[in-house]
mmCIF file of C-alpha atoms and ligand atoms in Angstrom:
data_model
loop_
_atom_site.group_PDB
_atom_site.id
_atom_site.type_symbol
_atom_site.label_atom_id
_atom_site.label_comp_id
_atom_site.label_asym_id
_atom_site.label_seq_id
_atom_site.Cartn_x
_atom_site.Cartn_y
_atom_site.Cartn_z
ATOM 1 C CA UNK A 1 -13.155 11.358 -18.578
ATOM 2 C CA UNK A 2 -14.514 7.974 -17.486
ATOM 3 C CA UNK A 3 -12.647 4.786 -18.367
ATOM 4 C CA UNK A 4 -14.345 1.417 -17.881
ATOM 5 C CA UNK A 5 -11.939 -1.124 -16.424
ATOM 6 C CA UNK A 6 -11.994 -4.785 -17.525
ATOM 7 C CA UNK A 7 -13.648 -6.072 -14.322
ATOM 8 C CA UNK A 8 -17.391 -5.298 -14.186
ATOM 9 C CA UNK A 9 -18.259 -2.697 -11.533
ATOM 10 C CA UNK A 10 -14.880 -0.946 -11.724
ATOM 11 C CA UNK A 11 -14.113 2.282 -13.587
ATOM 12 C CA UNK A 12 -11.512 5.001 -13.369
ATOM 13 C CA UNK A 13 -12.618 8.609 -13.681
ATOM 14 C CA UNK A 14 -9.902 11.116 -14.523
ATOM 15 C CA UNK A 15 -10.961 14.560 -13.325
ATOM 16 C CA UNK A 16 -7.918 16.792 -13.836
ATOM 17 C CA UNK A 17 -4.209 16.701 -14.664
ATOM 18 C CA UNK A 18 -1.399 19.049 -13.641
ATOM 19 C CA UNK A 19 1.811 18.164 -15.464
ATOM 20 C CA UNK A 20 1.975 14.398 -14.948
ATOM 21 C CA UNK A 21 -0.071 14.575 -11.728
ATOM 22 C CA UNK A 22 -3.655 13.298 -11.853
ATOM 23 C CA UNK A 23 -6.768 13.662 -9.726
ATOM 24 C CA UNK A 24 -9.523 11.142 -10.186
ATOM 25 C CA UNK A 25 -11.927 8.630 -8.691
ATOM 26 C CA UNK A 26 -11.556 4.855 -8.732
ATOM 27 C CA UNK A 27 -15.143 3.584 -8.708
ATOM 28 C CA UNK A 28 -15.562 0.141 -7.112
ATOM 29 C CA UNK A 29 -18.606 -1.932 -6.108
ATOM 30 C CA UNK A 30 -17.765 -1.190 -2.431
ATOM 31 C CA UNK A 31 -17.441 2.560 -2.901
ATOM 32 C CA UNK A 32 -15.458 5.372 -4.475
ATOM 33 C CA UNK A 33 -11.745 5.909 -3.848
ATOM 34 C CA UNK A 34 -10.612 9.492 -4.399
ATOM 35 C CA UNK A 35 -7.184 9.542 -6.051
ATOM 36 C CA UNK A 36 -4.368 10.184 -5.461
ATOM 37 C CA UNK A 37 -4.864 8.054 -2.340
ATOM 38 C CA UNK A 38 -2.768 6.714 0.503
ATOM 39 C CA UNK A 39 -3.899 3.254 1.641
ATOM 40 C CA UNK A 40 -3.292 2.405 5.320
ATOM 41 C CA UNK A 41 -1.710 -1.017 5.773
ATOM 42 C CA UNK A 42 -3.731 -3.628 7.672
ATOM 43 C CA UNK A 43 -1.209 -6.444 7.659
ATOM 44 C CA UNK A 44 -3.081 -8.961 9.851
ATOM 45 C CA UNK A 45 -6.627 -7.825 9.095
ATOM 46 C CA UNK A 46 -6.230 -4.743 11.279
ATOM 47 C CA UNK A 47 -4.702 -1.333 10.738
ATOM 48 C CA UNK A 48 -2.761 -1.621 13.984
ATOM 49 C CA UNK A 49 -4.469 0.125 16.945
ATOM 50 C CA UNK A 50 -7.383 1.496 14.867
ATOM 51 C CA UNK A 51 -11.041 0.477 14.947
ATOM 52 C CA UNK A 52 -13.099 0.390 11.764
ATOM 53 C CA UNK A 53 -15.122 3.373 13.005
ATOM 54 C CA UNK A 54 -11.962 5.402 13.592
ATOM 55 C CA UNK A 55 -10.646 4.621 10.097
ATOM 56 C CA UNK A 56 -13.946 5.574 8.484
ATOM 57 C CA UNK A 57 -14.619 8.781 10.419
ATOM 58 C CA UNK A 58 -13.612 12.129 8.901
ATOM 59 C CA UNK A 59 -11.125 13.739 8.797
ATOM 60 C CA UNK A 60 -9.261 10.424 8.317
ATOM 61 C CA UNK A 61 -11.995 8.901 6.150
ATOM 62 C CA UNK A 62 -9.878 6.005 4.789
ATOM 63 C CA UNK A 63 -11.500 4.755 1.570
ATOM 64 C CA UNK A 64 -9.380 1.639 1.099
ATOM 65 C CA UNK A 65 -6.987 -0.390 3.266
ATOM 66 C CA UNK A 66 -4.491 -3.178 2.585
ATOM 67 C CA UNK A 67 -4.464 -6.762 3.780
ATOM 68 C CA UNK A 68 -1.455 -9.099 3.536
ATOM 69 C CA UNK A 69 -2.027 -12.463 1.904
ATOM 70 C CA UNK A 70 1.073 -14.133 3.359
ATOM 71 C CA UNK A 71 0.307 -13.116 6.949
ATOM 72 C CA UNK A 72 -3.420 -13.918 6.842
ATOM 73 C CA UNK A 73 -2.839 -17.269 5.134
ATOM 74 C CA UNK A 74 -0.460 -18.322 7.940
ATOM 75 C CA UNK A 75 -2.471 -16.748 10.773
ATOM 76 C CA UNK A 76 -5.360 -17.158 11.515
ATOM 77 C CA UNK A 77 -5.638 -19.400 8.426
ATOM 78 C CA UNK A 78 -8.102 -19.417 5.564
ATOM 79 C CA UNK A 79 -10.698 -21.611 7.312
ATOM 80 C CA UNK A 80 -11.237 -18.945 9.983
ATOM 81 C CA UNK A 81 -11.587 -16.125 7.455
ATOM 82 C CA UNK A 82 -13.735 -18.266 5.182
ATOM 83 C CA UNK A 83 -16.116 -18.934 8.082
ATOM 84 C CA UNK A 84 -16.775 -15.163 8.114
ATOM 85 C CA UNK A 85 -17.293 -14.992 4.332
ATOM 86 C CA UNK A 86 -13.969 -13.214 3.804
ATOM 87 C CA UNK A 87 -11.819 -10.474 5.245
ATOM 88 C CA UNK A 88 -14.633 -7.896 5.243
ATOM 89 C CA UNK A 89 -16.837 -10.083 7.414
ATOM 90 C CA UNK A 90 -13.902 -11.086 9.590
ATOM 91 C CA UNK A 91 -12.687 -7.543 10.284
ATOM 92 C CA UNK A 92 -15.914 -5.551 10.025
ATOM 93 C CA UNK A 93 -14.390 -3.242 7.398
ATOM 94 C CA UNK A 94 -17.013 -2.432 4.745
ATOM 95 C CA UNK A 95 -15.023 -0.338 2.271
ATOM 96 C CA UNK A 96 -12.587 -1.645 -0.385
ATOM 97 C CA UNK A 97 -9.593 -3.816 0.527
ATOM 98 C CA UNK A 98 -6.506 -4.383 -1.609
ATOM 99 C CA UNK A 99 -4.553 -7.567 -0.963
ATOM 100 C CA UNK A 100 -0.962 -8.127 -2.007
ATOM 101 C CA UNK A 101 -0.059 -11.472 -3.548
ATOM 102 C CA UNK A 102 2.129 -12.727 -0.706
ATOM 103 C CA UNK A 103 5.165 -12.749 -2.970
ATOM 104 C CA UNK A 104 6.956 -9.826 -1.350
ATOM 105 C CA UNK A 105 6.662 -11.326 2.158
ATOM 106 C CA UNK A 106 7.682 -14.785 0.990
ATOM 107 C CA UNK A 107 10.858 -13.351 -0.513
ATOM 108 C CA UNK A 108 11.631 -11.015 2.384
ATOM 109 C CA UNK A 109 10.258 -12.688 5.559
ATOM 110 C CA UNK A 110 10.105 -16.430 5.113
ATOM 111 C CA UNK A 111 13.061 -18.275 6.588
ATOM 112 C CA UNK A 112 13.914 -20.462 3.610
ATOM 113 C CA UNK A 113 12.564 -19.922 0.153
ATOM 114 C CA UNK A 114 13.263 -21.888 -2.982
ATOM 115 C CA UNK A 115 12.135 -20.115 -6.107
ATOM 116 C CA UNK A 116 11.526 -21.952 -9.359
ATOM 117 C CA UNK A 117 9.671 -21.100 -12.534
ATOM 118 C CA UNK A 118 6.442 -22.447 -11.070
ATOM 119 C CA UNK A 119 6.386 -20.695 -7.677
ATOM 120 C CA UNK A 120 8.047 -20.494 -4.261
ATOM 121 C CA UNK A 121 8.480 -23.023 -1.457
ATOM 122 C CA UNK A 122 9.029 -21.408 1.927
ATOM 123 C CA UNK A 123 8.984 -21.960 5.653
ATOM 124 C CA UNK A 124 6.669 -19.914 7.874
ATOM 125 C CA UNK A 125 8.426 -17.214 9.891
ATOM 126 C CA UNK A 126 6.041 -18.125 12.752
ATOM 127 C CA UNK A 127 6.476 -21.890 13.224
ATOM 128 C CA UNK A 128 8.824 -23.073 10.478
ATOM 129 C CA UNK A 129 6.110 -25.084 8.706
ATOM 130 C CA UNK A 130 6.632 -25.657 4.987
ATOM 131 C CA UNK A 131 4.337 -24.059 2.381
ATOM 132 C CA UNK A 132 4.116 -23.543 -1.352
ATOM 133 C CA UNK A 133 2.932 -20.339 -3.024
ATOM 134 C CA UNK A 134 2.388 -20.060 -6.770
ATOM 135 C CA UNK A 135 0.175 -17.843 -8.950
ATOM 136 C CA UNK A 136 -2.908 -20.067 -8.658
ATOM 137 C CA UNK A 137 -2.517 -20.519 -4.883
ATOM 138 C CA UNK A 138 -2.052 -16.787 -4.353
ATOM 139 C CA UNK A 139 -5.195 -16.043 -6.367
ATOM 140 C CA UNK A 140 -7.143 -18.725 -4.488
ATOM 141 C CA UNK A 141 -6.120 -17.187 -1.156
ATOM 142 C CA UNK A 142 -7.017 -13.699 -2.353
ATOM 143 C CA UNK A 143 -10.382 -15.050 -3.536
ATOM 144 C CA UNK A 144 -11.019 -16.469 -0.057
ATOM 145 C CA UNK A 145 -10.019 -13.149 1.510
ATOM 146 C CA UNK A 146 -12.519 -11.552 -0.888
ATOM 147 C CA UNK A 147 -10.477 -8.441 -1.513
ATOM 148 C CA UNK A 148 -11.755 -5.817 -3.934
ATOM 149 C CA UNK A 149 -8.371 -5.478 -5.628
ATOM 150 C CA UNK A 150 -6.054 -8.480 -5.918
ATOM 151 C CA UNK A 151 -2.421 -8.235 -6.969
ATOM 152 C CA UNK A 152 -0.618 -10.647 -9.300
ATOM 153 C CA UNK A 153 1.939 -13.010 -7.791
ATOM 154 C CA UNK A 154 5.307 -11.562 -8.784
ATOM 155 C CA UNK A 155 9.000 -11.946 -8.039
ATOM 156 C CA UNK A 156 10.439 -8.821 -6.447
ATOM 157 C CA UNK A 157 14.270 -8.861 -6.445
ATOM 158 C CA UNK A 158 16.194 -6.915 -3.779
ATOM 159 C CA UNK A 159 17.606 -3.474 -4.622
ATOM 160 C CA UNK A 160 21.134 -4.790 -5.151
ATOM 161 C CA UNK A 161 20.173 -7.675 -7.469
ATOM 162 C CA UNK A 162 22.227 -8.090 -10.667
ATOM 163 C CA UNK A 163 20.930 -7.956 -14.237
ATOM 164 C CA UNK A 164 20.531 -11.742 -14.504
ATOM 165 C CA UNK A 165 18.318 -11.850 -11.405
ATOM 166 C CA UNK A 166 16.183 -9.011 -12.784
ATOM 167 C CA UNK A 167 15.850 -10.679 -16.189
ATOM 168 C CA UNK A 168 14.699 -13.933 -14.584
ATOM 169 C CA UNK A 169 12.303 -12.095 -12.219
ATOM 170 C CA UNK A 170 10.748 -10.245 -15.156
ATOM 171 C CA UNK A 171 10.324 -13.419 -17.192
ATOM 172 C CA UNK A 172 8.660 -15.174 -14.245
ATOM 173 C CA UNK A 173 6.523 -12.174 -13.297
ATOM 174 C CA UNK A 174 5.111 -11.968 -16.836
ATOM 175 C CA UNK A 175 4.464 -15.714 -17.000
ATOM 176 C CA UNK A 176 2.844 -15.613 -13.547
ATOM 177 C CA UNK A 177 0.743 -12.575 -14.561
ATOM 178 C CA UNK A 178 -0.777 -14.620 -17.394
ATOM 179 C CA UNK A 179 -1.490 -17.482 -14.966
ATOM 180 C CA UNK A 180 -3.155 -15.103 -12.471
ATOM 181 C CA UNK A 181 -5.346 -13.654 -15.241
ATOM 182 C CA UNK A 182 -6.343 -17.182 -16.287
ATOM 183 C CA UNK A 183 -7.828 -17.980 -12.848
ATOM 184 C CA UNK A 184 -11.490 -17.395 -12.043
ATOM 185 C CA UNK A 185 -11.862 -14.517 -9.594
ATOM 186 C CA UNK A 186 -14.907 -13.867 -7.410
ATOM 187 C CA UNK A 187 -17.260 -11.252 -8.842
ATOM 188 C CA UNK A 188 -16.304 -7.750 -7.768
ATOM 189 C CA UNK A 189 -12.568 -8.506 -7.544
ATOM 190 C CA UNK A 190 -10.269 -6.456 -9.777
ATOM 191 C CA UNK A 191 -6.705 -7.526 -10.610
ATOM 192 C CA UNK A 192 -3.616 -5.309 -10.898
ATOM 193 C CA UNK A 193 -0.388 -6.255 -12.708
ATOM 194 C CA UNK A 194 3.056 -5.419 -11.313
ATOM 195 C CA UNK A 195 5.970 -4.003 -13.312
ATOM 196 C CA UNK A 196 9.422 -5.025 -12.085
ATOM 197 C CA UNK A 197 12.849 -4.088 -13.451
ATOM 198 C CA UNK A 198 14.624 -2.420 -10.558
ATOM 199 C CA UNK A 199 16.356 0.888 -11.291
ATOM 200 C CA UNK A 200 17.042 0.269 -14.996
ATOM 201 C CA UNK A 201 14.651 2.374 -17.058
ATOM 202 C CA UNK A 202 14.976 0.305 -20.246
ATOM 203 C CA UNK A 203 14.263 -2.872 -18.290
ATOM 204 C CA UNK A 204 11.191 -1.212 -16.745
ATOM 205 C CA UNK A 205 9.950 -0.153 -20.187
ATOM 206 C CA UNK A 206 10.486 -3.608 -21.650
ATOM 207 C CA UNK A 207 8.504 -5.208 -18.830
ATOM 208 C CA UNK A 208 5.735 -2.625 -19.083
ATOM 209 C CA UNK A 209 5.412 -3.416 -22.809
ATOM 210 C CA UNK A 210 4.720 -7.045 -21.855
ATOM 211 C CA UNK A 211 2.055 -6.137 -19.274
ATOM 212 C CA UNK A 212 0.370 -3.037 -20.729
ATOM 213 C CA UNK A 213 -1.570 -5.049 -23.312
ATOM 214 C CA UNK A 214 -3.025 -7.467 -20.739
ATOM 215 C CA UNK A 215 -6.543 -6.927 -19.313
ATOM 216 C CA UNK A 216 -5.505 -5.656 -15.883
ATOM 217 C CA UNK A 217 -7.645 -3.130 -13.990
ATOM 218 C CA UNK A 218 -4.554 -1.213 -12.907
ATOM 219 C CA UNK A 219 -0.793 -1.443 -12.972
ATOM 220 C CA UNK A 220 1.655 -1.198 -10.112
ATOM 221 C CA UNK A 221 5.332 -0.343 -9.968
ATOM 222 C CA UNK A 222 6.894 -2.951 -7.713
ATOM 223 C CA UNK A 223 10.486 -3.268 -6.607
ATOM 224 C CA UNK A 224 11.016 0.298 -5.399
ATOM 225 C CA UNK A 225 12.027 1.210 -1.833
ATOM 226 C CA UNK A 226 13.707 -2.217 -1.560
ATOM 227 C CA UNK A 227 17.204 -0.956 -0.784
ATOM 228 C CA UNK A 228 18.072 1.200 -3.809
ATOM 229 C CA UNK A 229 19.132 4.843 -3.292
ATOM 230 C CA UNK A 230 16.450 7.510 -2.961
ATOM 231 C CA UNK A 231 17.897 9.200 -6.069
ATOM 232 C CA UNK A 232 17.244 5.997 -8.008
ATOM 233 C CA UNK A 233 13.691 5.735 -6.619
ATOM 234 C CA UNK A 234 12.877 9.275 -7.752
ATOM 235 C CA UNK A 235 14.666 8.858 -11.111
ATOM 236 C CA UNK A 236 12.473 5.844 -11.928
ATOM 237 C CA UNK A 237 9.294 7.514 -10.649
ATOM 238 C CA UNK A 238 9.949 10.740 -12.596
ATOM 239 C CA UNK A 239 10.839 9.036 -15.856
ATOM 240 C CA UNK A 240 8.528 6.045 -15.743
ATOM 241 C CA UNK A 241 5.311 6.486 -13.717
ATOM 242 C CA UNK A 242 3.590 8.585 -16.412
ATOM 243 C CA UNK A 243 4.378 5.923 -19.016
ATOM 244 C CA UNK A 244 1.953 3.513 -17.342
ATOM 245 C CA UNK A 245 -1.413 3.450 -19.181
ATOM 246 C CA UNK A 246 -3.330 6.694 -18.564
ATOM 247 C CA UNK A 247 -6.734 4.991 -18.541
ATOM 248 C CA UNK A 248 -6.031 2.803 -15.473
ATOM 249 C CA UNK A 249 -4.985 3.561 -11.884
ATOM 250 C CA UNK A 250 -1.234 3.560 -11.243
ATOM 251 C CA UNK A 251 0.032 2.213 -7.926
ATOM 252 C CA UNK A 252 3.528 2.429 -6.426
ATOM 253 C CA UNK A 253 3.949 -0.307 -3.823
ATOM 254 C CA UNK A 254 5.505 0.286 -0.399
ATOM 255 C CA UNK A 255 6.427 3.972 -0.846
ATOM 256 C CA UNK A 256 6.817 6.006 1.458
ATOM 257 C CA UNK A 257 7.512 9.264 3.271
ATOM 258 C CA UNK A 258 5.350 12.396 2.866
ATOM 259 C CA UNK A 259 8.012 13.702 0.445
ATOM 260 C CA UNK A 260 7.872 10.415 -1.504
ATOM 261 C CA UNK A 261 4.089 10.815 -1.828
ATOM 262 C CA UNK A 262 4.430 14.355 -3.210
ATOM 263 C CA UNK A 263 7.140 13.222 -5.660
ATOM 264 C CA UNK A 264 5.082 10.190 -6.684
ATOM 265 C CA UNK A 265 1.915 12.216 -7.254
ATOM 266 C CA UNK A 266 3.862 14.757 -9.350
ATOM 267 C CA UNK A 267 5.243 11.847 -11.380
ATOM 268 C CA UNK A 268 1.736 10.558 -12.153
ATOM 269 C CA UNK A 269 1.058 7.965 -9.431
ATOM 270 C CA UNK A 270 -2.507 7.497 -8.126
ATOM 271 C CA UNK A 271 -2.157 4.979 -5.261
ATOM 272 C CA UNK A 272 0.351 4.446 -2.438
ATOM 273 C CA UNK A 273 0.757 2.246 0.613
ATOM 274 C CA UNK A 274 3.394 2.112 3.330
ATOM 275 C CA UNK A 275 3.678 1.016 6.954
ATOM 276 C CA UNK A 276 5.491 4.252 7.762
ATOM 277 C CA UNK A 277 2.670 6.341 9.321
ATOM 278 C CA UNK A 278 1.430 3.493 11.521
ATOM 279 C CA UNK A 279 4.816 1.983 12.442
ATOM 280 C CA UNK A 280 6.459 5.359 13.056
ATOM 281 C CA UNK A 281 3.542 6.395 15.263
ATOM 282 C CA UNK A 282 4.094 3.403 17.538
ATOM 283 C CA UNK A 283 7.832 4.114 17.608
ATOM 284 C CA UNK A 284 7.277 7.707 18.735
ATOM 285 C CA UNK A 285 7.706 9.507 15.400
ATOM 286 C CA UNK A 286 4.856 11.866 14.580
ATOM 287 C CA UNK A 287 4.423 13.741 11.284
ATOM 288 C CA UNK A 288 3.384 17.403 11.403
ATOM 289 C CA UNK A 289 3.000 20.321 8.998
ATOM 290 C CA UNK A 290 6.220 21.760 10.451
ATOM 291 C CA UNK A 291 8.292 18.564 10.401
ATOM 292 C CA UNK A 292 8.804 15.427 12.450
ATOM 293 C CA UNK A 293 8.108 15.290 16.207
ATOM 294 C CA UNK A 294 10.056 12.706 18.238
ATOM 295 C CA UNK A 295 7.644 12.546 21.128
ATOM 296 C CA UNK A 296 10.103 11.079 23.660
ATOM 297 C CA UNK A 297 12.220 14.231 23.419
ATOM 298 C CA UNK A 298 12.563 15.957 26.824
ATOM 299 C CA UNK A 299 11.608 19.293 25.332
ATOM 300 C CA UNK A 300 7.983 18.109 25.107
ATOM 301 C CA UNK A 301 7.729 17.261 28.821
ATOM 302 C CA UNK A 302 5.838 20.458 29.628
ATOM 303 C CA UNK A 303 4.564 21.210 26.113
ATOM 304 C CA UNK A 304 0.830 21.844 26.478
ATOM 305 C CA UNK A 305 0.242 22.372 22.758
ATOM 306 C CA UNK A 306 -1.134 19.757 20.310
ATOM 307 C CA UNK A 307 1.119 17.616 18.084
ATOM 308 C CA UNK A 308 0.100 19.764 15.125
ATOM 309 C CA UNK A 309 -1.935 22.954 15.579
ATOM 310 C CA UNK A 310 -3.248 22.619 11.995
ATOM 311 C CA UNK A 311 -4.461 19.032 12.418
ATOM 312 C CA UNK A 312 -8.209 18.435 12.926
ATOM 313 C CA UNK A 313 -7.797 14.869 14.283
ATOM 314 C CA UNK A 314 -9.241 13.902 17.660
ATOM 315 C CA UNK A 315 -5.758 13.438 19.109
ATOM 316 C CA UNK A 316 -4.702 16.992 18.253
ATOM 317 C CA UNK A 317 -8.040 18.451 19.332
ATOM 318 C CA UNK A 318 -7.989 16.801 22.764
ATOM 319 C CA UNK A 319 -4.420 16.051 23.891
ATOM 320 C CA UNK A 320 -1.081 17.825 24.392
ATOM 321 C CA UNK A 321 2.420 16.825 23.389
ATOM 322 C CA UNK A 322 3.242 16.477 27.076
ATOM 323 C CA UNK A 323 0.345 14.039 27.605
ATOM 324 C CA UNK A 324 1.342 11.953 24.577
ATOM 325 C CA UNK A 325 4.968 11.966 25.713
ATOM 326 C CA UNK A 326 3.840 10.769 29.143
ATOM 327 C CA UNK A 327 1.762 7.943 27.630
ATOM 328 C CA UNK A 328 4.644 6.941 25.360
ATOM 329 C CA UNK A 329 7.211 6.931 28.185
ATOM 330 C CA UNK A 330 4.841 4.936 30.428
ATOM 331 C CA UNK A 331 4.128 2.501 27.552
ATOM 332 C CA UNK A 332 0.392 3.071 27.881
ATOM 333 C CA UNK A 333 -1.525 1.367 25.073
ATOM 334 C CA UNK A 334 -3.620 4.499 24.514
ATOM 335 C CA UNK A 335 -0.484 6.170 23.128
ATOM 336 C CA UNK A 336 -0.436 3.806 20.119
ATOM 337 C CA UNK A 337 -4.052 4.594 19.322
ATOM 338 C CA UNK A 338 -3.753 8.371 19.608
ATOM 339 C CA UNK A 339 -0.454 8.525 17.702
ATOM 340 C CA UNK A 340 -1.637 6.231 14.900
ATOM 341 C CA UNK A 341 -4.844 8.228 14.425
ATOM 342 C CA UNK A 342 -2.791 11.406 14.093
ATOM 343 C CA UNK A 343 -0.195 10.031 11.645
ATOM 344 C CA UNK A 344 -2.834 8.423 9.409
ATOM 345 C CA UNK A 345 -4.820 11.650 9.442
ATOM 346 C CA UNK A 346 -1.660 13.561 8.484
ATOM 347 C CA UNK A 347 -1.112 11.243 5.499
ATOM 348 C CA UNK A 348 -4.771 11.504 4.444
ATOM 349 C CA UNK A 349 -4.649 15.306 4.657
ATOM 350 C CA UNK A 350 -1.380 15.381 2.707
ATOM 351 C CA UNK A 351 -2.966 13.408 -0.114
ATOM 352 C CA UNK A 352 -6.153 15.488 -0.049
ATOM 353 C CA UNK A 353 -4.111 18.711 -0.277
ATOM 354 C CA UNK A 354 -2.220 17.352 -3.299
ATOM 355 C CA UNK A 355 -5.503 16.295 -4.900
ATOM 356 C CA UNK A 356 -7.141 19.678 -4.226
ATOM 357 C CA UNK A 357 -4.191 21.473 -5.846
ATOM 358 C CA UNK A 358 -4.465 19.331 -8.986
ATOM 359 C CA UNK A 359 -8.217 20.018 -9.161
ATOM 360 C CA UNK A 360 -7.745 23.770 -8.572
ATOM 361 C CA UNK A 361 -4.703 24.465 -10.783
ATOM 362 C CA UNK A 362 -4.824 21.619 -13.317
ATOM 363 C CA UNK A 363 -6.669 21.192 -16.589
ATOM 364 C CA UNK A 364 -9.928 19.314 -16.709
ATOM 365 C CA UNK A 365 -9.433 15.839 -18.113
HETATM 366 ZN ZN1 LIG B 1 -3.578 15.209 14.594
#
């Protein structure tokens, strides 16, 4: 079943469903994204330690990556990226890019932030300089970055926020969503809305009712994995993800572990992002089909086997656990590259396996 999305050039093709789980294709002007999909995070215009060629090459074959509006706006600055015609020209990445709105980083990273109904004033975490971010500014920055999917500027409260904070965040997020939709986007840029509401299901449903009718190309669940319990994360995913419109892609922001991905897919989520595979790789934590490998562990000192015997990545085909442990202990920069390639490949294979199971055992949509 093919659903045209509001932005020309974008459509969502639902291929099969299995319970609430869905397999599909998000068609974009810069190429097809097979869903469910994990999107590697490229905070500063780079998926740390990876070249474009490495990201594109099978078996990793990343179809879409993330860029962070807040970070790129502060460094290198929009004039530098604009001189390259956008983030694609700047980074050399040719496939789709999704940019966040900057809101999450402003609320979590910036030293001082003053939130009002119009936007947020904050100080850079790099040099303390003062900046203002509001819906129109966020959209203007995302237009300059030239991302394929832009996100609305939203207010994401922390996991322990009280009901008043959530109510205010929802009111602002809806008002800001309308303002983002009212801006003129570059051609070929889709826009996703973000549902807030924390761990209260009724609050989530009320906010979704406000956003579902708006002409977004997809909807995201924001405000999960921000400090709430894992039970609460799964309770919201299980009860709520499948209530998002079926004819648009559904994205859960900033989640998570391989188990989180499986739970999210089963709940009806199509898109995920998280720094976990890349950050954990650099910190010495490697994901495998038989569990986590902490590569600094002494038991790998003489281990001549690959990280994961089932993994077809270049790292596993050419290096041993002992070699990777040695590189990690010696702080050789090659370690970061080899480990990141493996963890991203593990995440991509995990998602592909989930997708294949939906296609094989599910009903045709
Ligand atoms: Zn591997």
